[in-house]
Short mmCIF file of C-alpha atoms and ligand atoms in Angstrom, two decimals:
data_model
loop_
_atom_site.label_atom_id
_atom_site.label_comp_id
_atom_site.label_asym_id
_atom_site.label_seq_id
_atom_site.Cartn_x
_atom_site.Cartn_y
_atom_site.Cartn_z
CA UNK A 1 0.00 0.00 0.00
CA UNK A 2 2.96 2.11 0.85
CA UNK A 3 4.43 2.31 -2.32
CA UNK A 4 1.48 2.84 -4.56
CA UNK A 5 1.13 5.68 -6.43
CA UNK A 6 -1.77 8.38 -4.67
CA UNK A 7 -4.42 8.75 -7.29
CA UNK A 8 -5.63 12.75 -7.64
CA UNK A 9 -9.03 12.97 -8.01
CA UNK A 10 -10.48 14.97 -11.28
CA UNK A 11 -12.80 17.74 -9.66
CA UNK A 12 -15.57 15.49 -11.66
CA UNK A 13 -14.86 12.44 -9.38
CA UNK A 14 -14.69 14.95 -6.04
CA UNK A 15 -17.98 15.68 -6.46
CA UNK A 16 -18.84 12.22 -6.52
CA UNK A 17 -16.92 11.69 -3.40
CA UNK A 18 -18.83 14.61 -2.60
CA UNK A 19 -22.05 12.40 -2.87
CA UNK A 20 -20.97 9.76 -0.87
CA UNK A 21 -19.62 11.13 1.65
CA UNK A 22 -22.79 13.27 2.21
CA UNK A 23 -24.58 10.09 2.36
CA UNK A 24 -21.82 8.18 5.03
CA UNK A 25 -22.95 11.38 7.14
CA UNK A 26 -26.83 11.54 6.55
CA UNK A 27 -26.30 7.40 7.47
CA UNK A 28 -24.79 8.18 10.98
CA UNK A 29 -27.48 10.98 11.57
CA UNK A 30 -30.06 8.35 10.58
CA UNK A 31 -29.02 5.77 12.88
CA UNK A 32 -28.11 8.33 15.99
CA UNK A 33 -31.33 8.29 17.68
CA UNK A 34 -31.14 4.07 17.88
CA UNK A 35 -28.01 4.40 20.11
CA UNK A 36 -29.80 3.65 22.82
CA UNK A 37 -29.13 1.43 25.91
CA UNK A 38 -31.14 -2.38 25.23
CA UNK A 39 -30.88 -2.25 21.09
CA UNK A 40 -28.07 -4.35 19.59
CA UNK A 41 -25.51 -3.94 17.44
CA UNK A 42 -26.77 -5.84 15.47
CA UNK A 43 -30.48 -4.14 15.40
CA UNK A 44 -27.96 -0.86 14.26
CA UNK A 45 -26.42 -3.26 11.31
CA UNK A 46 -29.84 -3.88 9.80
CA UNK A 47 -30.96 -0.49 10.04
CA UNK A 48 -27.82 0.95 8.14
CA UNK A 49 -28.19 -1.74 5.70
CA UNK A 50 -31.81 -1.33 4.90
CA UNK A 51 -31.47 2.48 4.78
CA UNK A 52 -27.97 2.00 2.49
CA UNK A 53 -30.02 -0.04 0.14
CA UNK A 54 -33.19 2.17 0.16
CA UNK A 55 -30.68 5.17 -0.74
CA UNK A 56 -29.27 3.28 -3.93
CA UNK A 57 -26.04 2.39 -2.60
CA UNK A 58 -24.33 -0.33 -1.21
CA UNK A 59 -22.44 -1.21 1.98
CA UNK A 60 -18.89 -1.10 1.55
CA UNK A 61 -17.92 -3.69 4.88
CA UNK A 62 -20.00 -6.25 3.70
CA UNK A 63 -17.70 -8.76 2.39
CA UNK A 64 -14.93 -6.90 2.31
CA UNK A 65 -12.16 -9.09 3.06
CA UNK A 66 -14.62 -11.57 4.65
CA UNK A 67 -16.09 -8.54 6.54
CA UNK A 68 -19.50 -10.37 7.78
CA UNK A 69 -21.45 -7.31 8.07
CA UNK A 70 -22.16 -3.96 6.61
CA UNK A 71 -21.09 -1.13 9.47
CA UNK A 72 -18.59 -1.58 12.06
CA UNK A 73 -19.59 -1.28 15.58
CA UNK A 74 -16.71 -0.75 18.40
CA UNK A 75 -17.95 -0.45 21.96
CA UNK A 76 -15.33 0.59 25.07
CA UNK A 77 -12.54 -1.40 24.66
CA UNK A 78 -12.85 -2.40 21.69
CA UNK A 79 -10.42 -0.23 19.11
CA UNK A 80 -12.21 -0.85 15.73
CA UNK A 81 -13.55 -3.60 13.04
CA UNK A 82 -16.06 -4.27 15.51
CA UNK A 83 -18.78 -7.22 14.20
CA UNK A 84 -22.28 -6.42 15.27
CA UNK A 85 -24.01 -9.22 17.04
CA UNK A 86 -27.52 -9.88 17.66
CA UNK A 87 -26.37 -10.72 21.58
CA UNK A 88 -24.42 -8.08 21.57
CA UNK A 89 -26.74 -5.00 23.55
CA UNK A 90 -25.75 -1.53 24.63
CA UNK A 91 -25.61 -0.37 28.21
CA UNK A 92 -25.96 2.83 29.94
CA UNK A 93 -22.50 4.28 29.99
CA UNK A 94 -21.20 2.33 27.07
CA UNK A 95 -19.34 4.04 23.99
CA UNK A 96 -19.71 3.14 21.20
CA UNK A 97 -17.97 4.05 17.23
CA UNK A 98 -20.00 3.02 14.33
CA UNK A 99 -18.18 3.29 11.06
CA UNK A 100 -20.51 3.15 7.74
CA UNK A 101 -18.59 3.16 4.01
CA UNK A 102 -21.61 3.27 1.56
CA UNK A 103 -20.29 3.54 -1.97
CA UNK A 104 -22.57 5.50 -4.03
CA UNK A 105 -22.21 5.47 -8.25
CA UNK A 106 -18.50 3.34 -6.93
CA UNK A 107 -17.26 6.18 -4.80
CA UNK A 108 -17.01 5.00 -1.07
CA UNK A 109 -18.34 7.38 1.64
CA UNK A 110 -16.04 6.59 5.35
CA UNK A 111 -16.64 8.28 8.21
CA UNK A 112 -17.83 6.90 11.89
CA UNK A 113 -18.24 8.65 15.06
CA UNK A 114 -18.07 7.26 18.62
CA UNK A 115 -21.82 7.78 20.60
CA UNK A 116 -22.20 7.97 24.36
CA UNK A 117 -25.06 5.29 25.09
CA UNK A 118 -27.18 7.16 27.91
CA UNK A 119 -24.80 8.72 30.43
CA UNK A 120 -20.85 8.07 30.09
CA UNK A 121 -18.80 8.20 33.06
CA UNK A 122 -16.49 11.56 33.20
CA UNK A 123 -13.31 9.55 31.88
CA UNK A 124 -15.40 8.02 28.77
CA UNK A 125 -16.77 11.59 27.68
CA UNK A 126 -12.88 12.90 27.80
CA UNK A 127 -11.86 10.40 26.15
CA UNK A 128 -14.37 11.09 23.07
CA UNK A 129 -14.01 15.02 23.50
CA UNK A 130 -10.43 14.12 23.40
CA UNK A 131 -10.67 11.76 20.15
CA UNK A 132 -12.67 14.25 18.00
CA UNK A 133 -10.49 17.40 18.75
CA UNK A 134 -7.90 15.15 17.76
CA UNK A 135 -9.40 14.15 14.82
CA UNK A 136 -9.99 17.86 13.69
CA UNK A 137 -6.55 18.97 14.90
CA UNK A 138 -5.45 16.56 12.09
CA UNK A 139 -8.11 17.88 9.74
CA UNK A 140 -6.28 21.59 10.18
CA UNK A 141 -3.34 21.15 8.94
CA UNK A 142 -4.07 19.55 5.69
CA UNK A 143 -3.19 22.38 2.61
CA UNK A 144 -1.34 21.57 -0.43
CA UNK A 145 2.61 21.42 0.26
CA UNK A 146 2.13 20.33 4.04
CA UNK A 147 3.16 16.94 4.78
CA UNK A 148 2.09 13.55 6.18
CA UNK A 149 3.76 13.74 9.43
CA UNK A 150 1.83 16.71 10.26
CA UNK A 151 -1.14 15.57 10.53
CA UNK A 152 0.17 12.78 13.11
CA UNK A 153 2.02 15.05 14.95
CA UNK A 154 -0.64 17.50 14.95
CA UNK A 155 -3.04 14.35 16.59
CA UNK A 156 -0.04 12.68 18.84
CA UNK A 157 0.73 16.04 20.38
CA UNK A 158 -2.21 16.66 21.57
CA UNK A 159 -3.72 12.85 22.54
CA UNK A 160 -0.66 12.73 24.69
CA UNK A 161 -0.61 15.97 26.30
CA UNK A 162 -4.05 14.93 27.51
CA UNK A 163 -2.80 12.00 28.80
CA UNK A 164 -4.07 9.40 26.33
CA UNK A 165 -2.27 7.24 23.58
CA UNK A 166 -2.22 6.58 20.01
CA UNK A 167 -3.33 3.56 17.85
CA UNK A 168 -0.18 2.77 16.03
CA UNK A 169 -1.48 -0.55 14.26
CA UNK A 170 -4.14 1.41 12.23
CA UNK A 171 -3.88 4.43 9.90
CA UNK A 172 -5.74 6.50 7.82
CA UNK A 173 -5.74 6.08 3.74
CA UNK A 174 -6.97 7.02 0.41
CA UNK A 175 -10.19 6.16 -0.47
CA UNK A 176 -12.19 6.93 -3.79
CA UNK A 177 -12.95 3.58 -5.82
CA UNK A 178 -11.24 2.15 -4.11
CA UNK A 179 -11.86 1.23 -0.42
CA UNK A 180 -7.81 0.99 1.01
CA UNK A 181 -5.03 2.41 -1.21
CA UNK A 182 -2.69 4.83 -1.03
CA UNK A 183 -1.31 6.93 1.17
CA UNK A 184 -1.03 5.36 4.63
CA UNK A 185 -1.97 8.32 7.26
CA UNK A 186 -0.71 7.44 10.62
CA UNK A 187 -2.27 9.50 13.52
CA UNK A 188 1.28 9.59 15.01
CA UNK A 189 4.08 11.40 13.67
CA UNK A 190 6.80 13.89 13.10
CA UNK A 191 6.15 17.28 11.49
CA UNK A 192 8.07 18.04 8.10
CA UNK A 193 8.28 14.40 7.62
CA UNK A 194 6.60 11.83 4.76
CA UNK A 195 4.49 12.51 1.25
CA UNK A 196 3.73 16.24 0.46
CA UNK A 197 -0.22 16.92 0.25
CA UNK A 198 -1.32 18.11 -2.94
CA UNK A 199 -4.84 19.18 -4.10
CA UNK A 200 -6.98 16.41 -5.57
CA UNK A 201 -5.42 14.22 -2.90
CA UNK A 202 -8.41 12.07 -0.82
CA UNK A 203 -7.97 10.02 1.95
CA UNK A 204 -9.31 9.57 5.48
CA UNK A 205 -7.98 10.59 8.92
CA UNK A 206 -9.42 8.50 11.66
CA UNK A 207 -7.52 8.19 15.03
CA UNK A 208 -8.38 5.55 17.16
CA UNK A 209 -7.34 7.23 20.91
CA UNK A 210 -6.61 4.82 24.00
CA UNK A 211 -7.20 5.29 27.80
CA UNK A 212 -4.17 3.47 28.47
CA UNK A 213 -1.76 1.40 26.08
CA UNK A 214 -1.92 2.47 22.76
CA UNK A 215 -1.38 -1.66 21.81
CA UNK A 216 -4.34 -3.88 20.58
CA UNK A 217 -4.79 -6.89 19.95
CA UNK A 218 -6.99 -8.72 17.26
CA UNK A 219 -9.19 -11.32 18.23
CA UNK A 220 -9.67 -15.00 17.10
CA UNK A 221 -12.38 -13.44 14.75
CA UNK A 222 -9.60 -12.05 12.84
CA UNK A 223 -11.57 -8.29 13.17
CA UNK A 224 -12.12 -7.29 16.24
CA UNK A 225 -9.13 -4.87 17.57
CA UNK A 226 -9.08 -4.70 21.73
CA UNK A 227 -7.08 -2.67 23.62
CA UNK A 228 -4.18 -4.54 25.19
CA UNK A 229 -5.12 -3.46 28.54
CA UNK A 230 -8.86 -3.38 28.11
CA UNK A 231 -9.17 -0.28 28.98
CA UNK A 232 -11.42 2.29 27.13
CA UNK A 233 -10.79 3.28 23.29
CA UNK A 234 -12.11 6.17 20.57
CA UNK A 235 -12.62 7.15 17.22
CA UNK A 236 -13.59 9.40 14.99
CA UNK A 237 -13.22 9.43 11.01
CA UNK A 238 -13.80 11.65 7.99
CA UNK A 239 -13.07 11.38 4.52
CA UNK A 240 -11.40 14.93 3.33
CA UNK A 241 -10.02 16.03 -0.15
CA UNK A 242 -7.15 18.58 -0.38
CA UNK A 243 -8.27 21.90 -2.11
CA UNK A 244 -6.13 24.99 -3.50
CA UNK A 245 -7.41 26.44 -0.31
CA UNK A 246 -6.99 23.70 2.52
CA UNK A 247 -9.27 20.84 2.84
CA UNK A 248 -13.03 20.03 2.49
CA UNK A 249 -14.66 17.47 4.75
CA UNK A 250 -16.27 15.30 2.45
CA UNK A 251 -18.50 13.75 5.07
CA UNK A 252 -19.73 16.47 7.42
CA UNK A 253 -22.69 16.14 9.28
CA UNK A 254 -24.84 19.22 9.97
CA UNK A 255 -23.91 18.65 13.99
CA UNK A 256 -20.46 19.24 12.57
CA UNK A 257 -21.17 22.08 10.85
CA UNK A 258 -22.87 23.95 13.59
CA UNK A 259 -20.12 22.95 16.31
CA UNK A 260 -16.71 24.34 13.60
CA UNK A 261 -19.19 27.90 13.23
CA UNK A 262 -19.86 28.15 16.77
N1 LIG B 1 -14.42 1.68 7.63
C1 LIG B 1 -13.18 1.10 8.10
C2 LIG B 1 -12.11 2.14 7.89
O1 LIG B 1 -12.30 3.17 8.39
C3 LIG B 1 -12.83 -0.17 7.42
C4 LIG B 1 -13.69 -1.27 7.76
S1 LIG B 1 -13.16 -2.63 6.89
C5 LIG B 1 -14.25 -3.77 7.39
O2 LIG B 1 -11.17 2.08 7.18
F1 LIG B 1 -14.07 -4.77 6.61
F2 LIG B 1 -14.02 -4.04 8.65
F3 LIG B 1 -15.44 -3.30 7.27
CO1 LIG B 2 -11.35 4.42 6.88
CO1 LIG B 3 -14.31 3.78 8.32
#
């Protein structure tokens, strides 16, 4: 993946992106009001599937790799590639990231965002605050001619000074018709260092933010990451294009909108 050439997208297939990324977002609005303690995850899979399928487009997960399912659902200490699971059902004071890809006219749409379930203990809703400043702290500092490493130092420097860690084992990458590809984007990093950003450029940035160790460990279901330790992990993830000007958020929800104008 590393050595792959980064595809720039044509403004033509940006506004495609455009599209489904607007629907990953309208998909996690949509299913927002579920996260509730008592439903499953599983109960959250069917809903994002039916509603993918009603909107013309197609769950990304599904298959992918063996994927079983078509969202990914990662409560506490689990880090990501979460499988819903019909005896799987949320408690008060659980988090919990769902991550959707619908690909709409064979542009995929990533984003997810980690949801308190009822009331989260004071460390939990840190730990989230913590994860999506992160995540737009890394979102900043993308502009043609910056570099890789800035956006991981940009999300290390702070994750750590707040006394948290960073997922090392997971990264951030290009997406556009294709799911995975090039470049890697590790939350974790030195500034001035890897690939130079140019416009056209799309990929995701997506830090997964631990309580304690930033290790993990995959299970025997060959998906789900847990934290070494057990202890509590976040995410949050957008798809973003680099512009002339900086960087559009391909998959902002109106929530998003409201808090970055506030
Ligand atoms: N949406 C995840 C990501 O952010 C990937 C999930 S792959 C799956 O990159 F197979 F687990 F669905
Ligand atoms: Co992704
Ligand atoms: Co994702």
């Amino acid at each position: 993946m590393a050595s792959e050439r980064i595809t720039i997208l044509s403004s033509r297939e940006i506004e495609k992106m455009r599209r489904a990324g607007s629907l990953a977002a309208q998909l996690l609005d949509y299913l927002e009001p579920m996260v509730k303690p008592g439903v499953s995850t599983q109960e959250l899979n069917d809903e994002a599937e039916q509603w993918t399928k009603a909107h013309g487009a197609k769950s990304a997960p599904l298959g992918y790799n063996g994927f079983p399912k078509s969202i990914c659902t990662s409560v506490n200490e689990v880090v990501c590639h979460g499988i819903p699971n019909k005896k799987q059902i949320l408690q008060d004071g659980d988090i919990i990231n769902i991550d959707v890809t619908p690909i709409v006219d064979g542009f995929h749409g990533d984003t997810s965002k980690t949801f308190f379930v009822g009331t989260p203990s004071p460390l939990a809703k840190k730990l989230v605050e913590v994860t999506l400043e992160c995540m737009m702290r890394g979102i900043a500092v993308v502009k043609p001619g910056a570099r890789i490493g800035d956006i991981g130092a940009a999300i290390q420097e702070y994750a750590e000074a707040e006394g948290f860690s960073v997922v090392r084992d997971f990264v951030g990458h290009g997406v556009g018709r294709i799911f995975h590809t090039a470049p890697q984007i590790p939350h974790y990093g030195k500034r001035g260092k890897g690939k130079k950003l140019r416009t056209g450029m799309v990929f995701t940035i997506e830090p997964m933010i631990n309580e304690g160790t930033w290790e993990v460990e995959v299970m025997a279901d060959k998906w789900t990451a847990l934290t070494l330790d057990r202890k509590l992990s976040a995410q949050f993830e957008h798809t973003i294009a680099v512009t002339p000007d900086g960087v559009e958020i391909l998959t902002l929800r109106e929530e998003v909108a409201q808090r970055e104008s506030a």
